[in-house]
CSV table of C-alpha atoms in Angstrom, one decimal:
chain,number,residue,atom,x,y,z
A,1,ARG,CA,5.7,6.7,-12.8
A,2,LYS,CA,8.5,6.6,-15.2
A,3,GLY,CA,11.0,4.8,-12.4
A,4,LYS,CA,10.7,7.4,-9.8
A,5,PRO,CA,8.3,7.6,-6.9
A,6,PHE,CA,5.4,10.2,-7.3
A,7,LEU,CA,3.2,10.0,-4.2
A,8,LYS,CA,3.2,8.3,-0.9
A,9,THR,CA,0.3,8.0,1.7
A,10,VAL,CA,0.6,9.0,5.0
A,11,ASP,CA,1.1,6.2,7.9
A,12,HIS,CA,-1.1,5.9,10.6
A,13,SER,CA,1.2,5.2,13.3
A,14,LYS,CA,2.7,6.8,16.6
A,15,VAL,CA,5.8,8.2,15.0
A,16,GLU,CA,4.1,9.4,11.9
A,17,GLU,CA,2.1,11.7,14.4
A,18,LEU,CA,5.0,12.7,16.3
A,19,ARG,CA,6.6,14.0,12.7
A,20,ARG,CA,3.4,15.8,11.6
A,21,LYS,CA,3.7,17.6,14.8
A,22,GLY,CA,7.5,18.6,14.4
A,23,LYS,CA,8.7,16.5,17.4
A,24,LEU,CA,10.6,14.2,15.1
A,25,SER,CA,12.7,13.9,11.9
A,26,GLU,CA,12.2,11.5,9.0
A,27,ALA,CA,15.7,10.4,10.0
A,28,GLU,CA,14.4,9.8,13.7
A,29,MET,CA,11.5,7.9,12.7
A,30,ALA,CA,13.4,5.1,11.3
A,31,THR,CA,15.0,4.2,14.7
A,32,HIS,CA,12.3,5.1,17.1
A,33,PRO,CA,11.6,2.3,19.6
A,34,GLN,CA,7.4,2.8,18.7
A,35,ARG,CA,7.9,2.9,15.0
A,36,HIS,CA,5.8,-0.2,14.6
A,37,LEU,CA,3.0,1.2,17.0
A,38,VAL,CA,-0.2,2.1,14.6
A,39,THR,CA,-3.1,4.1,15.6
A,40,ARG,CA,-5.4,2.4,13.4
A,41,CYS,CA,-5.7,-0.8,12.0
A,42,VAL,CA,-8.7,-3.1,9.8
A,43,GLY,CA,-10.2,-5.8,11.4
A,44,TYR,CA,-9.4,-5.2,15.1
A,45,GLN,CA,-11.7,-3.1,16.7
A,46,LYS,CA,-15.5,-3.6,17.4
A,47,HIS,CA,-15.9,-0.4,15.5
A,48,PRO,CA,-13.3,-0.4,12.7
A,49,PRO,CA,-11.9,3.2,11.7
A,50,ILE,CA,-13.6,5.2,8.8
A,51,PRO,CA,-11.0,5.5,6.0
A,52,ASN,CA,-9.7,8.6,4.9
A,53,ILE,CA,-10.5,9.1,1.2
A,54,SER,CA,-7.8,11.3,-0.3
A,55,ASP,CA,-8.7,13.2,-3.6
A,56,PRO,CA,-8.3,11.5,-7.1
A,57,VAL,CA,-5.1,11.0,-8.2
A,58,LYS,CA,-5.2,10.9,-12.1
A,59,LEU,CA,-2.8,7.6,-13.3
A,60,GLU,CA,-0.8,7.9,-16.4
A,61,LYS,CA,-0.1,4.8,-18.5
A,62,TYR,CA,1.9,2.4,-16.8
A,63,ASP,CA,2.1,3.9,-13.6
A,64,MET,CA,2.7,1.6,-11.0
A,65,LEU,CA,1.0,1.2,-7.5
A,66,LEU,CA,2.7,-0.4,-4.7
A,67,LEU,CA,0.2,-1.1,-1.6
A,68,ALA,CA,2.7,-2.3,1.1
A,69,THR,CA,2.8,-2.4,5.1
A,70,ASP,CA,5.6,-0.7,6.9
A,71,GLY,CA,7.4,-4.2,7.0
A,72,LEU,CA,8.3,-3.6,3.5
A,73,TRP,CA,9.0,0.2,3.1
A,74,GLY,CA,10.5,0.3,6.6
A,75,PRO,CA,14.2,-1.7,5.6
A,76,LEU,CA,13.9,-0.2,1.6
A,77,ASN,CA,14.2,3.1,0.4
A,78,GLU,CA,12.1,4.4,-2.3
A,79,LYS,CA,14.9,4.2,-5.1
A,80,LEU,CA,15.3,0.6,-4.7
A,81,MET,CA,11.6,0.1,-4.7
A,82,ALA,CA,11.2,2.0,-7.9
A,83,ASP,CA,14.0,0.6,-9.3
A,84,THR,CA,12.8,-3.0,-8.5
A,85,LEU,CA,9.4,-2.3,-10.0
A,86,SER,CA,10.8,-0.8,-13.2
A,87,GLU,CA,13.3,-3.6,-14.2
A,88,ASN,CA,11.3,-6.6,-13.0
A,89,THR,CA,7.8,-8.4,-14.2
A,90,LEU,CA,5.3,-7.4,-11.3
A,91,PRO,CA,5.7,-11.0,-9.7
A,92,LYS,CA,9.3,-11.0,-9.7
A,93,ALA,CA,9.3,-7.3,-8.3
A,94,VAL,CA,7.2,-8.3,-5.7
A,95,GLU,CA,9.0,-11.4,-4.5
A,96,ARG,CA,12.3,-9.7,-4.4
A,97,LEU,CA,11.1,-6.9,-2.5
A,98,ALA,CA,9.7,-9.1,-0.1
A,99,TYR,CA,12.9,-11.0,0.3
A,100,GLN,CA,15.0,-7.9,0.5
A,101,ALA,CA,13.0,-6.2,3.2
A,102,GLU,CA,13.3,-9.6,5.3
A,103,PHE,CA,16.6,-10.0,4.6
A,104,ARG,CA,17.6,-6.4,5.5
A,105,SER,CA,15.2,-6.2,8.7
A,106,TYR,CA,16.6,-9.8,10.3
A,107,PRO,CA,16.3,-10.6,12.9
A,108,GLU,CA,13.9,-8.1,13.7
A,109,ALA,CA,11.5,-8.1,10.7
A,110,ASP,CA,8.0,-6.5,10.7
A,111,ASN,CA,5.0,-8.1,8.9
A,112,ILE,CA,5.7,-7.8,5.4
A,113,SER,CA,2.5,-7.5,3.0
A,114,LEU,CA,2.6,-6.0,-0.6
A,115,ILE,CA,0.5,-5.8,-3.6
A,116,ALA,CA,1.6,-4.0,-6.9
A,117,PHE,CA,-0.4,-3.0,-9.8
A,118,ARG,CA,0.4,-1.7,-13.5
A,119,TRP,CA,-2.1,0.9,-14.9
A,120,ILE,CA,-2.3,0.0,-18.5
A,121,SER,CA,-4.3,2.5,-20.2
A,122,ASN,CA,-6.9,5.1,-19.7
A,123,GLU,CA,-8.4,4.4,-23.0
A,124,ILE,CA,-11.9,2.5,-22.9
A,125,LYS,CA,-13.4,2.2,-26.3
A,126,LYS,CA,-17.1,3.1,-26.1
A,127,GLU,CA,-18.4,-0.3,-27.0
A,128,GLU,CA,-16.3,-1.7,-24.0
A,129,ARG,CA,-17.9,0.6,-21.5
A,130,LYS,CA,-20.4,-1.4,-19.4
A,131,PRO,CA,-21.8,-0.1,-16.1
A,132,VAL,CA,-21.0,-2.4,-13.3
A,133,GLU,CA,-24.4,-4.1,-12.2
A,134,LYS,CA,-25.5,-3.4,-8.7
A,135,ASP,CA,-25.6,-7.3,-8.2
A,136,GLU,CA,-21.9,-7.6,-8.9
A,137,LEU,CA,-21.0,-4.4,-6.9
A,138,ASP,CA,-23.3,-6.1,-4.0
A,139,GLN,CA,-21.4,-9.6,-4.3
A,140,THR,CA,-17.9,-7.9,-4.4
A,141,LEU,CA,-18.6,-5.8,-1.2
A,142,ASP,CA,-20.4,-9.2,0.4
A,143,ALA,CA,-16.8,-11.0,-0.4
A,144,LEU,CA,-14.8,-8.3,1.1
A,145,LYS,CA,-16.9,-8.1,4.2
A,146,GLN,CA,-16.6,-11.9,4.5
A,147,ALA,CA,-12.5,-11.7,4.1
A,148,ILE,CA,-12.5,-8.9,6.6
A,149,SER,CA,-14.4,-11.1,9.2
A,150,ARG,CA,-12.3,-14.1,8.5
A,151,THR,CA,-9.1,-12.4,9.4
A,152,GLU,CA,-11.1,-11.0,12.7
A,153,ASN,CA,-11.9,-14.5,13.7
A,154,THR,CA,-8.6,-15.8,13.2
């Protein structure tokens, strides 16, 4: 928001659990030998974890959302990520962030995945409001389930 990070979700990892219990500091997390050990993941278990749903966050016009794996945010600091997102188009920012993360973590790079969004407006004209039809929602959910099952089979 306005070039600065305003919210970060909590990682489901062994070191994050240790930090929450007061057994590790933020600085110690960055070099801990188990920093890449995740405690939850999608598409691996027979019974996937139930996702945590946070309280709604009101987005302001031009807020940017960055969804990323720890392979991205591990080697990069928040200021660099915010500056890169603010100073570039989203496609260029995504490319630069992935490159920087890989470059800075070489030769021990973790997987690097990211998606960036820019919230354009909260304004909806009355004539543009259209309820999502159940068929459209069902199709989207079916496509998501198919994508998840493909990753489970690879």
